[in-house]
Amino acid sequence: MKKLIYISLVAVTVTVLAPGCKKSFDDLYSNPNKATDVPPNLLLNGVLYDMYDAPYSDYEKWDQYFIINYDYYGNNRYDFGAGASYYGTLKNVTKMEEEAVKINSPAVNPYEALAKFFKAYFFTKMSLEMGDLPMTEALQGAANLQPKYDAQKDIFIQAFKWLDSANTDMAQMVAAGNYILTGDFYFNNDLSKWQKVVNTYRLRMLIELSKVSGDAELNVPGQFAMILNDPDKYPIMESMDDNLTFQFTYPTNTYPNNPGNFGFDALRYNCSATYLGLLTQLKDPRVYVTSEPATALVSGGLSPTDFNAFVGASPGEDLGTMYIKANSGQYSLINRKHYYDTYVGEPSIQIGYPELLLNIAEAINRGWVPNGPLGDAEAHYQAAIKASMAYYSIPESGAFNVYFLHPGASLGTYDTYSVNFDFPTYYNQAAVKYSGNNANGLNQILTQRYLALFRHSGLESYFCYRRTGVPTFTTGPGTGNSERIAWRFQYTGSEKSANTDNYEAALQSQYGGIDDINGVMWILK
């Protein structure tokens, strides 16, 4: 009987209280341990990390630099799935702007200026992978769960507006010298460095539009000339010190190849013939720093420093065949001293000076501008090669030491060789010396761009191949996709399932209604 009375009382109590329970527990009781606001510098730190494209990723095999020979680690196929989604990062960018206002920052502040750059960076990055994207109606949360897609052309137009505005805002703050910025691990909160990155990135994106450079609304040559003709208003990178570089640290953020994983994967990957073949054809000393001679060829009598001893595998080769050849010493591996010897490796360049110089050289070659800050196309081309070689500590003239892992030895036991190099001799080779503002000269520029970006800048080399065909990417059974290089990534699964109507409309307008990895996006037509 008491039990029945108790139940009745509980029921009455709930009935009386329920209509008034409009607030949640969190609304009634604040949790002193739960942050309600996030400082903009913490959000910035996360966004900066999301910018970073790591070496030793799938990007390297799709760039045809460094390929897999063991199927446990994957394959070298171009059977692309979904592209990278940065909408979560972009939400944090928006939140960063809002939080900067909350701490009484002025309307023009470092966080809002960087936010404009980030929006341009991440939207163009996604568009280069997939094509049209939700942009104008994106990031509205529950207010719009099915945003319409913006055309790829419109995405780039808006990106250039953001970049121009970011440059203006940064210039104002740098001139005043009283801005407050924290959380920047790339440039230690130096906004003047970021201003150079903004304009250097804009030049990269203009180069990405080379196939549609005749579009009057985009005005690609005009924009390129505007930036180069006004260095006071649009400063760009002037040396390797201006590179946007990700520095690795031990033990919190180690280089992907390091002593800890040497025993697991050092033999599971080898150099690609696409990359190594160019270096050996040009008798390029960078081959000694980035790779090692094939041990079977050295055992067969070749000198370890003979260019003929460096051989890469075709990305199109059957994986089983490649594995057998690599493990019998017929292919070159990446240089173990340079890449595995420490936990911090080499700094990873995301946007860099050598690429900038070659982008300017390309623009001059294409007739967009008559010259650049260093003079003609050849001056920029030559300076870029020197800057890339200096990154690997290769002198312009003289001897330098190279290190190859002793055959059969553990990490740390290297054979050392002295190599002589003379830049004028290297440069005066017919295949290297700039042949002028013609098709062959453009091919030379693009080849050196490819060599300079080894293990850097994510998919840039793939994007360059896609729009120019340089260098020649090889295909075969190992690359899948019916022995074709894919032209794009597919849209993410969330677009297909949660934004179906707009997703299907975008496919119909671009790719004949199919999310086709071989479909050709607007900027490549």
Short mmCIF file of C-alpha atoms in Angstrom, two decimals:
data_model
loop_
_atom_site.label_atom_id
_atom_site.label_comp_id
_atom_site.label_asym_id
_atom_site.label_seq_id
_atom_site.Cartn_x
_atom_site.Cartn_y
_atom_site.Cartn_z
CA MET A 1 0.00 0.00 0.00
CA LYS A 2 2.83 2.42 0.85
CA LYS A 3 4.42 1.64 -2.52
CA LEU A 4 1.27 2.65 -4.39
CA ILE A 5 0.98 5.90 -2.45
CA TYR A 6 4.61 6.75 -3.22
CA ILE A 7 4.14 6.23 -6.92
CA SER A 8 1.07 8.42 -6.92
CA LEU A 9 2.92 11.23 -5.15
CA VAL A 10 5.76 11.09 -7.65
CA ALA A 11 3.31 11.26 -10.53
CA VAL A 12 1.61 14.32 -9.08
CA THR A 13 4.91 16.03 -8.44
CA VAL A 14 6.06 15.47 -12.01
CA THR A 15 2.73 16.72 -13.33
CA VAL A 16 3.01 19.92 -11.33
CA LEU A 17 6.63 20.62 -12.16
CA ALA A 18 6.75 19.59 -15.81
CA PRO A 19 4.99 22.64 -17.32
CA GLY A 20 7.53 24.94 -15.69
CA CYS A 21 10.64 22.98 -16.78
CA LYS A 22 11.58 25.08 -19.80
CA LYS A 23 15.28 25.41 -18.95
CA SER A 24 17.86 22.67 -19.05
CA PHE A 25 20.08 21.76 -16.14
CA ASP A 26 22.93 23.66 -17.81
CA ASP A 27 20.74 26.78 -17.98
CA LEU A 28 19.91 26.60 -14.27
CA TYR A 29 23.37 25.77 -12.99
CA SER A 30 26.52 27.16 -14.57
CA ASN A 31 29.51 24.85 -14.65
CA PRO A 32 32.61 26.76 -13.51
CA ASN A 33 34.80 24.17 -15.24
CA LYS A 34 33.16 24.57 -18.66
CA ALA A 35 34.40 27.42 -20.86
CA THR A 36 31.68 29.52 -22.47
CA ASP A 37 34.08 31.49 -24.65
CA VAL A 38 37.20 30.38 -26.49
CA PRO A 39 40.01 32.93 -26.88
CA PRO A 40 40.65 33.72 -30.55
CA ASN A 41 44.32 32.80 -30.24
CA LEU A 42 43.39 29.21 -29.33
CA LEU A 43 41.07 28.97 -32.32
CA LEU A 44 43.80 30.44 -34.51
CA ASN A 45 46.23 27.78 -33.36
CA GLY A 46 43.88 25.01 -34.47
CA VAL A 47 43.15 26.63 -37.83
CA LEU A 48 46.87 27.04 -38.51
CA TYR A 49 47.42 23.36 -37.85
CA ASP A 50 44.62 22.45 -40.26
CA MET A 51 46.46 24.39 -42.99
CA TYR A 52 49.39 22.02 -42.81
CA ASP A 53 49.74 19.35 -45.51
CA ALA A 54 52.06 16.68 -44.14
CA PRO A 55 54.74 14.83 -46.06
CA TYR A 56 54.55 11.03 -46.10
CA SER A 57 50.87 11.06 -47.04
CA ASP A 58 48.78 9.93 -50.01
CA TYR A 59 49.52 13.29 -51.58
CA GLU A 60 53.12 12.23 -52.22
CA LYS A 61 52.11 9.20 -54.26
CA TRP A 62 49.56 11.25 -56.24
CA ASP A 63 52.32 13.80 -56.88
CA GLN A 64 54.41 10.80 -58.05
CA TYR A 65 57.27 11.58 -55.70
CA PHE A 66 57.40 8.74 -53.21
CA ILE A 67 55.38 5.57 -53.77
CA ILE A 68 54.24 2.48 -51.90
CA ASN A 69 55.60 -0.97 -52.73
CA TYR A 70 53.87 -2.98 -49.98
CA ASP A 71 50.10 -3.39 -50.01
CA TYR A 72 49.77 -3.34 -46.22
CA TYR A 73 50.45 0.41 -46.43
CA GLY A 74 48.10 1.04 -49.34
CA ASN A 75 48.67 1.37 -53.08
CA ASN A 76 49.46 3.94 -55.76
CA ARG A 77 46.05 4.00 -57.39
CA TYR A 78 44.21 7.11 -58.56
CA ASP A 79 40.84 5.71 -57.52
CA PHE A 80 40.03 8.91 -55.68
CA GLY A 81 37.36 9.04 -53.02
CA ALA A 82 36.11 12.18 -51.33
CA GLY A 83 38.14 15.36 -51.26
CA ALA A 84 39.16 17.04 -48.03
CA SER A 85 36.41 18.94 -46.20
CA TYR A 86 37.40 22.06 -44.28
CA TYR A 87 33.92 23.25 -43.32
CA GLY A 88 34.61 22.37 -39.68
CA THR A 89 37.77 24.46 -39.82
CA LEU A 90 35.91 27.31 -41.49
CA LYS A 91 33.36 27.29 -38.66
CA ASN A 92 36.25 27.81 -36.28
CA VAL A 93 37.49 30.65 -38.49
CA THR A 94 34.09 32.34 -38.14
CA LYS A 95 34.11 31.71 -34.40
CA MET A 96 37.59 33.20 -34.18
CA GLU A 97 36.31 36.42 -35.74
CA GLU A 98 33.40 36.53 -33.28
CA GLU A 99 35.61 35.92 -30.26
CA ALA A 100 38.00 38.67 -31.34
CA VAL A 101 35.09 41.12 -31.21
CA LYS A 102 34.15 39.90 -27.72
CA ILE A 103 37.56 40.87 -26.34
CA ASN A 104 37.02 44.41 -27.62
CA SER A 105 39.25 44.14 -30.66
CA PRO A 106 38.76 46.94 -33.20
CA ALA A 107 36.84 46.20 -36.40
CA VAL A 108 40.15 45.79 -38.22
CA ASN A 109 42.16 43.31 -36.19
CA PRO A 110 44.65 40.52 -36.92
CA TYR A 111 42.11 37.75 -36.43
CA GLU A 112 39.58 39.14 -38.90
CA ALA A 113 42.33 39.82 -41.45
CA LEU A 114 43.68 36.30 -41.11
CA ALA A 115 40.12 34.97 -41.29
CA LYS A 116 39.74 36.47 -44.76
CA PHE A 117 42.92 34.71 -45.85
CA PHE A 118 41.77 31.42 -44.34
CA LYS A 119 38.41 31.61 -46.11
CA ALA A 120 40.15 32.17 -49.43
CA TYR A 121 42.66 29.43 -48.68
CA PHE A 122 40.27 26.68 -47.60
CA PHE A 123 37.50 27.36 -50.12
CA THR A 124 39.93 27.41 -53.07
CA LYS A 125 41.70 24.35 -51.69
CA MET A 126 38.43 22.39 -51.63
CA SER A 127 37.37 23.73 -55.02
CA LEU A 128 40.64 22.66 -56.63
CA GLU A 129 39.90 19.14 -55.46
CA MET A 130 36.17 18.90 -56.20
CA GLY A 131 34.84 21.81 -58.28
CA ASP A 132 31.73 23.86 -57.38
CA LEU A 133 31.04 24.11 -53.64
CA PRO A 134 28.60 25.57 -51.12
CA MET A 135 30.19 28.88 -50.13
CA THR A 136 27.80 31.85 -50.02
CA GLU A 137 25.13 29.90 -48.13
CA ALA A 138 27.56 27.69 -46.18
CA LEU A 139 28.46 27.92 -42.47
CA GLN A 140 24.96 29.05 -41.42
CA GLY A 141 24.31 26.05 -39.19
CA ALA A 142 20.68 25.19 -38.51
CA ALA A 143 19.58 28.32 -40.38
CA ASN A 144 20.44 26.62 -43.67
CA LEU A 145 21.19 22.91 -43.67
CA GLN A 146 21.02 22.62 -47.45
CA PRO A 147 23.22 25.37 -48.93
CA LYS A 148 23.30 25.87 -52.67
CA TYR A 149 26.56 25.42 -54.56
CA ASP A 150 28.59 28.34 -55.88
CA ALA A 151 30.21 28.00 -59.30
CA GLN A 152 33.96 27.45 -59.24
CA LYS A 153 34.55 30.72 -61.03
CA ASP A 154 32.57 32.61 -58.39
CA ILE A 155 34.53 30.90 -55.61
CA PHE A 156 37.77 32.24 -57.05
CA ILE A 157 36.33 35.71 -57.61
CA GLN A 158 35.26 35.86 -53.96
CA ALA A 159 38.59 34.43 -52.82
CA PHE A 160 40.46 37.22 -54.60
CA LYS A 161 38.21 39.78 -52.88
CA TRP A 162 39.01 38.25 -49.49
CA LEU A 163 42.72 38.22 -50.25
CA ASP A 164 42.70 41.83 -51.39
CA SER A 165 40.82 42.91 -48.27
CA ALA A 166 43.14 40.87 -46.03
CA ASN A 167 46.14 42.58 -47.60
CA THR A 168 44.60 46.03 -47.03
CA ASP A 169 43.78 45.29 -43.39
CA MET A 170 47.19 43.81 -42.68
CA ALA A 171 48.95 46.76 -44.29
CA GLN A 172 47.01 49.15 -42.06
CA MET A 173 47.92 47.25 -38.90
CA VAL A 174 51.56 46.71 -39.85
CA ALA A 175 51.93 50.44 -40.55
CA ALA A 176 50.36 51.36 -37.21
CA GLY A 177 52.43 48.76 -35.38
CA ASN A 178 50.01 48.41 -32.47
CA TYR A 179 48.17 45.19 -33.28
CA ILE A 180 47.87 42.33 -30.79
CA LEU A 181 48.20 38.80 -32.16
CA THR A 182 49.01 35.58 -30.31
CA GLY A 183 48.78 31.90 -31.18
CA ASP A 184 50.71 32.06 -34.46
CA PHE A 185 53.32 29.28 -34.53
CA TYR A 186 54.29 29.91 -38.16
CA PHE A 187 55.60 33.48 -37.91
CA ASN A 188 55.60 34.16 -34.18
CA ASN A 189 52.75 36.68 -34.57
CA ASP A 190 54.46 38.78 -37.26
CA LEU A 191 51.64 40.13 -39.42
CA SER A 192 54.05 41.56 -42.01
CA LYS A 193 55.06 37.99 -42.87
CA TRP A 194 51.42 37.01 -43.26
CA GLN A 195 50.84 39.92 -45.62
CA LYS A 196 53.52 38.48 -47.90
CA VAL A 197 51.90 35.05 -47.68
CA VAL A 198 48.51 36.51 -48.65
CA ASN A 199 49.85 38.05 -51.86
CA THR A 200 52.13 35.12 -52.67
CA TYR A 201 49.17 32.78 -52.32
CA ARG A 202 47.11 35.02 -54.58
CA LEU A 203 49.77 34.68 -57.28
CA ARG A 204 49.65 30.89 -56.83
CA MET A 205 45.89 30.89 -57.32
CA LEU A 206 46.16 33.08 -60.41
CA ILE A 207 48.63 30.58 -61.87
CA GLU A 208 46.12 27.81 -61.10
CA LEU A 209 43.75 29.63 -63.47
CA SER A 210 46.16 29.58 -66.42
CA LYS A 211 43.75 27.60 -68.63
CA VAL A 212 41.00 30.20 -68.12
CA SER A 213 43.29 33.23 -68.07
CA GLY A 214 41.35 34.79 -70.96
CA ASP A 215 38.21 35.18 -68.84
CA ALA A 216 37.52 38.93 -68.74
CA GLU A 217 35.82 38.92 -65.35
CA LEU A 218 38.67 37.10 -63.65
CA ASN A 219 41.28 39.26 -65.40
CA VAL A 220 44.07 36.89 -64.40
CA PRO A 221 46.96 38.65 -66.21
CA GLY A 222 45.75 42.04 -64.95
CA GLN A 223 45.61 40.88 -61.34
CA PHE A 224 49.06 39.32 -61.60
CA ALA A 225 50.52 42.52 -63.05
CA MET A 226 48.78 44.67 -60.42
CA ILE A 227 50.50 42.79 -57.60
CA LEU A 228 53.96 42.78 -59.17
CA ASN A 229 53.76 46.44 -60.23
CA ASP A 230 53.00 47.72 -56.72
CA PRO A 231 55.31 45.97 -54.22
CA ASP A 232 54.66 48.60 -51.56
CA LYS A 233 50.95 47.85 -51.58
CA TYR A 234 51.27 44.14 -52.34
CA PRO A 235 54.48 42.81 -50.74
CA ILE A 236 55.40 39.23 -51.64
CA MET A 237 58.02 36.80 -50.35
CA GLU A 238 61.59 38.01 -50.84
CA SER A 239 63.64 35.09 -49.51
CA MET A 240 63.44 31.66 -47.92
CA ASP A 241 62.99 33.42 -44.59
CA ASP A 242 59.48 34.35 -45.72
CA ASN A 243 58.37 30.75 -46.35
CA LEU A 244 55.20 29.54 -44.67
CA THR A 245 56.94 26.60 -43.02
CA PHE A 246 55.71 23.97 -40.59
CA GLN A 247 58.43 23.19 -38.04
CA PHE A 248 58.43 19.79 -36.37
CA THR A 249 59.13 19.36 -32.67
CA TYR A 250 60.09 16.49 -30.41
CA PRO A 251 58.34 14.81 -28.68
CA THR A 252 55.00 16.53 -29.31
CA ASN A 253 54.91 16.79 -33.11
CA THR A 254 57.52 14.66 -34.82
CA TYR A 255 58.43 14.35 -38.48
CA PRO A 256 56.43 11.53 -40.12
CA ASN A 257 59.64 9.63 -40.99
CA ASN A 258 61.82 9.25 -37.91
CA PRO A 259 63.93 6.74 -35.94
CA GLY A 260 60.83 5.43 -34.22
CA ASN A 261 59.22 4.08 -37.40
CA PHE A 262 62.34 3.34 -39.44
CA GLY A 263 62.12 -0.40 -38.77
CA PHE A 264 58.50 -0.54 -39.91
CA ASP A 265 58.28 1.38 -43.15
CA ALA A 266 61.71 2.39 -44.48
CA LEU A 267 61.65 -0.44 -47.04
CA ARG A 268 57.93 -0.22 -47.79
CA TYR A 269 58.23 2.90 -49.92
CA ASN A 270 60.63 3.86 -52.69
CA CYS A 271 61.27 6.81 -54.97
CA SER A 272 59.22 7.32 -58.10
CA ALA A 273 60.78 7.28 -61.55
CA THR A 274 58.83 10.45 -62.34
CA TYR A 275 60.84 12.42 -59.79
CA LEU A 276 64.14 10.55 -59.79
CA GLY A 277 64.29 10.30 -63.57
CA LEU A 278 64.21 14.08 -63.92
CA LEU A 279 66.99 14.55 -61.37
CA THR A 280 69.30 12.05 -63.01
CA GLN A 281 68.60 13.34 -66.53
CA LEU A 282 69.60 16.82 -65.39
CA LYS A 283 72.56 15.56 -63.31
CA ASP A 284 70.96 17.39 -60.42
CA PRO A 285 72.78 17.21 -57.04
CA ARG A 286 69.50 17.24 -55.13
CA VAL A 287 69.31 13.53 -55.90
CA TYR A 288 72.11 12.89 -53.39
CA VAL A 289 70.21 14.54 -50.55
CA THR A 290 66.69 13.27 -51.17
CA SER A 291 67.43 9.68 -52.20
CA GLU A 292 69.99 6.86 -52.10
CA PRO A 293 71.53 4.76 -54.87
CA ALA A 294 69.97 1.38 -55.64
CA THR A 295 72.13 -1.06 -53.69
CA ALA A 296 71.98 -3.75 -56.38
CA LEU A 297 73.43 -1.34 -58.93
CA VAL A 298 76.22 -0.32 -56.57
CA SER A 299 76.96 -3.99 -55.88
CA GLY A 300 77.08 -4.45 -59.64
CA GLY A 301 79.91 -1.97 -59.97
CA LEU A 302 78.43 1.52 -60.21
CA SER A 303 79.79 4.25 -57.97
CA PRO A 304 77.32 5.30 -55.25
CA THR A 305 77.53 8.85 -56.63
CA ASP A 306 77.00 7.85 -60.25
CA PHE A 307 73.70 9.33 -61.43
CA ASN A 308 72.98 6.02 -63.16
CA ALA A 309 72.86 4.34 -59.73
CA PHE A 310 69.69 6.24 -58.84
CA VAL A 311 66.60 4.52 -60.21
CA GLY A 312 62.95 5.02 -59.29
CA ALA A 313 59.98 2.76 -59.91
CA SER A 314 57.16 3.56 -62.28
CA PRO A 315 54.01 4.39 -60.28
CA GLY A 316 52.14 2.24 -62.79
CA GLU A 317 54.11 -0.89 -61.99
CA ASP A 318 52.30 -3.82 -60.41
CA LEU A 319 52.70 -3.57 -56.63
CA GLY A 320 53.93 -7.13 -56.20
CA THR A 321 56.62 -6.65 -58.84
CA MET A 322 57.67 -3.35 -57.32
CA TYR A 323 57.97 -4.91 -53.87
CA ILE A 324 60.28 -7.66 -55.14
CA LYS A 325 62.49 -5.21 -57.02
CA ALA A 326 62.65 -2.68 -54.18
CA ASN A 327 63.59 -5.31 -51.62
CA SER A 328 66.26 -6.77 -53.89
CA GLY A 329 67.90 -3.36 -54.14
CA GLN A 330 66.89 -2.49 -57.69
CA TYR A 331 65.19 0.79 -56.72
CA SER A 332 66.32 3.84 -54.82
CA LEU A 333 64.87 4.62 -51.42
CA ILE A 334 64.52 8.06 -49.90
CA ASN A 335 67.65 9.22 -48.13
CA ARG A 336 67.64 7.70 -44.66
CA LYS A 337 70.12 10.21 -43.23
CA HIS A 338 68.07 13.19 -44.38
CA TYR A 339 64.59 11.89 -43.57
CA TYR A 340 64.89 9.25 -40.84
CA ASP A 341 67.87 10.29 -38.75
CA THR A 342 66.05 12.67 -36.40
CA TYR A 343 62.58 13.20 -34.98
CA VAL A 344 62.25 16.71 -36.44
CA GLY A 345 63.26 16.01 -40.05
CA GLU A 346 63.18 18.93 -42.45
CA PRO A 347 60.79 21.92 -42.24
CA SER A 348 57.72 21.38 -44.40
CA ILE A 349 57.11 24.29 -46.79
CA GLN A 350 53.43 25.01 -47.33
CA ILE A 351 53.83 28.17 -49.43
CA GLY A 352 57.38 28.95 -50.44
CA TYR A 353 59.80 31.31 -52.13
CA PRO A 354 61.13 28.95 -54.88
CA GLU A 355 57.57 28.24 -56.03
CA LEU A 356 56.80 31.97 -56.07
CA LEU A 357 59.81 32.69 -58.28
CA LEU A 358 58.78 29.96 -60.71
CA ASN A 359 55.18 31.19 -60.73
CA ILE A 360 56.47 34.63 -61.71
CA ALA A 361 58.70 33.06 -64.36
CA GLU A 362 55.67 31.20 -65.73
CA ALA A 363 53.61 34.39 -65.85
CA ILE A 364 56.38 36.15 -67.78
CA ASN A 365 56.71 33.19 -70.13
CA ARG A 366 52.95 33.30 -70.78
CA GLY A 367 53.11 37.03 -71.53
CA TRP A 368 51.04 38.14 -68.55
CA VAL A 369 53.77 40.48 -67.33
CA PRO A 370 57.02 41.70 -68.98
CA ASN A 371 59.18 41.15 -65.91
CA GLY A 372 59.18 40.68 -62.15
CA PRO A 373 61.09 41.95 -59.11
CA LEU A 374 64.30 40.14 -60.19
CA GLY A 375 64.04 40.99 -63.88
CA ASP A 376 63.14 38.61 -66.71
CA ALA A 377 61.85 35.05 -66.59
CA GLU A 378 65.34 33.57 -66.64
CA ALA A 379 66.41 35.58 -63.59
CA HIS A 380 63.49 34.20 -61.58
CA TYR A 381 63.98 30.69 -62.94
CA GLN A 382 67.66 30.65 -62.04
CA ALA A 383 67.09 32.18 -58.59
CA ALA A 384 64.44 29.56 -57.84
CA ILE A 385 66.80 26.69 -58.62
CA LYS A 386 69.48 28.22 -56.40
CA ALA A 387 67.01 28.74 -53.55
CA SER A 388 65.80 25.15 -53.78
CA MET A 389 69.34 23.80 -53.75
CA ALA A 390 70.27 26.04 -50.83
CA TYR A 391 67.37 24.52 -48.89
CA TYR A 392 69.24 21.21 -49.12
CA SER A 393 72.54 22.91 -48.13
CA ILE A 394 74.03 22.41 -51.59
CA PRO A 395 76.67 25.10 -52.26
CA GLU A 396 76.72 27.06 -55.52
CA SER A 397 80.31 25.98 -55.97
CA GLY A 398 82.52 23.51 -54.13
CA ALA A 399 82.37 20.16 -52.39
CA PHE A 400 79.70 18.90 -50.02
CA ASN A 401 79.23 15.63 -48.18
CA VAL A 402 76.46 13.17 -48.94
CA TYR A 403 75.37 10.28 -46.74
CA PHE A 404 73.89 6.92 -47.65
CA LEU A 405 72.90 4.19 -45.22
CA HIS A 406 75.53 1.46 -45.22
CA PRO A 407 74.01 -1.65 -46.86
CA GLY A 408 72.55 -3.94 -44.21
CA ALA A 409 73.36 -1.54 -41.38
CA SER A 410 71.03 -0.04 -38.82
CA LEU A 411 70.04 3.61 -38.79
CA GLY A 412 72.98 5.83 -37.90
CA THR A 413 75.65 3.94 -39.85
CA TYR A 414 76.29 5.87 -43.04
CA ASP A 415 78.80 5.86 -45.85
CA THR A 416 80.04 9.38 -46.53
CA TYR A 417 81.05 10.71 -49.94
CA SER A 418 82.31 14.08 -51.09
CA VAL A 419 80.62 15.49 -54.18
CA ASN A 420 81.77 18.49 -56.18
CA PHE A 421 79.21 20.85 -57.63
CA ASP A 422 79.40 23.96 -59.75
CA PHE A 423 76.15 25.78 -60.45
CA PRO A 424 77.24 27.46 -63.73
CA THR A 425 78.24 24.05 -65.11
CA TYR A 426 74.90 22.58 -64.05
CA TYR A 427 72.94 25.52 -65.39
CA ASN A 428 74.67 25.64 -68.77
CA GLN A 429 73.42 22.18 -69.69
CA ALA A 430 71.08 22.49 -72.67
CA ALA A 431 68.28 20.78 -70.75
CA VAL A 432 68.58 23.22 -67.84
CA LYS A 433 69.50 26.61 -69.30
CA TYR A 434 66.35 28.62 -69.89
CA SER A 435 65.52 28.50 -73.58
CA GLY A 436 63.36 31.62 -73.64
CA ASN A 437 59.72 32.58 -73.45
CA ASN A 438 58.51 29.66 -75.51
CA ALA A 439 56.97 26.23 -74.98
CA ASN A 440 60.28 24.60 -74.11
CA GLY A 441 61.07 27.37 -71.63
CA LEU A 442 57.69 26.85 -69.97
CA ASN A 443 58.41 23.13 -69.73
CA GLN A 444 61.72 23.92 -68.00
CA ILE A 445 60.01 26.22 -65.50
CA LEU A 446 57.37 23.63 -64.68
CA THR A 447 59.98 20.88 -64.35
CA GLN A 448 61.98 22.90 -61.82
CA ARG A 449 58.77 23.73 -59.97
CA TYR A 450 58.10 20.02 -59.64
CA LEU A 451 61.61 19.34 -58.34
CA ALA A 452 61.45 22.21 -55.86
CA LEU A 453 58.18 20.99 -54.34
CA PHE A 454 59.38 17.46 -53.48
CA ARG A 455 57.62 16.48 -50.22
CA HIS A 456 56.21 20.00 -49.86
CA SER A 457 52.96 21.90 -50.45
CA GLY A 458 50.49 19.04 -50.53
CA LEU A 459 48.86 18.45 -53.92
CA GLU A 460 50.43 21.42 -55.70
CA SER A 461 52.48 19.23 -58.04
CA TYR A 462 49.42 17.15 -58.91
CA PHE A 463 47.44 20.33 -59.60
CA CYS A 464 50.26 21.63 -61.81
CA TYR A 465 50.40 18.38 -63.78
CA ARG A 466 46.63 18.46 -64.17
CA ARG A 467 46.63 21.89 -65.82
CA THR A 468 49.90 21.60 -67.81
CA GLY A 469 50.82 17.94 -68.31
CA VAL A 470 54.29 18.64 -66.86
CA PRO A 471 56.04 16.54 -65.85
CA THR A 472 54.73 13.45 -67.57
CA PHE A 473 52.96 11.29 -64.98
CA THR A 474 53.22 7.59 -65.71
CA THR A 475 50.35 5.13 -65.45
CA GLY A 476 49.85 1.39 -65.57
CA PRO A 477 48.15 -1.41 -63.65
CA GLY A 478 49.47 0.01 -60.40
CA THR A 479 47.75 3.38 -60.81
CA GLY A 480 44.27 1.90 -61.29
CA ASN A 481 41.45 4.01 -62.76
CA SER A 482 41.84 2.23 -66.12
CA GLU A 483 45.41 3.54 -66.24
CA ARG A 484 44.30 7.17 -66.16
CA ILE A 485 45.27 9.99 -63.81
CA ALA A 486 42.08 11.11 -62.08
CA TRP A 487 41.09 14.74 -62.64
CA ARG A 488 39.23 15.42 -59.42
CA PHE A 489 38.07 14.10 -56.06
CA GLN A 490 34.48 13.22 -55.31
CA TYR A 491 32.22 15.21 -53.01
CA THR A 492 31.98 14.15 -49.39
CA GLY A 493 29.38 11.63 -48.27
CA SER A 494 27.64 14.24 -46.13
CA GLU A 495 26.88 16.32 -49.22
CA LYS A 496 25.31 13.34 -50.93
CA SER A 497 23.20 12.35 -47.93
CA ALA A 498 22.30 15.67 -46.30
CA ASN A 499 22.35 18.14 -49.20
CA THR A 500 21.10 15.79 -51.90
CA ASP A 501 19.18 18.15 -54.19
CA ASN A 502 21.97 20.71 -54.41
CA TYR A 503 24.59 17.98 -54.70
CA GLU A 504 22.78 16.42 -57.65
CA ALA A 505 22.25 19.80 -59.30
CA ALA A 506 25.98 20.52 -59.01
CA LEU A 507 26.86 17.19 -60.58
CA GLN A 508 24.42 17.80 -63.42
CA SER A 509 25.82 21.25 -64.18
CA GLN A 510 29.46 20.10 -64.12
CA TYR A 511 29.91 16.38 -64.72
CA GLY A 512 26.86 15.05 -66.54
CA GLY A 513 25.14 14.02 -63.34
CA ILE A 514 27.92 11.68 -62.16
CA ASP A 515 30.37 12.25 -59.30
CA ASP A 516 33.10 11.28 -61.73
CA ILE A 517 36.78 11.39 -60.72
CA ASN A 518 37.58 11.76 -64.42
CA GLY A 519 35.23 14.71 -64.83
CA VAL A 520 36.83 17.97 -65.94
CA MET A 521 36.15 20.97 -63.70
CA TRP A 522 35.71 24.49 -65.06
CA ILE A 523 39.25 25.76 -64.41
CA LEU A 524 40.69 22.93 -66.53
CA LYS A 525 38.54 23.49 -69.62
#
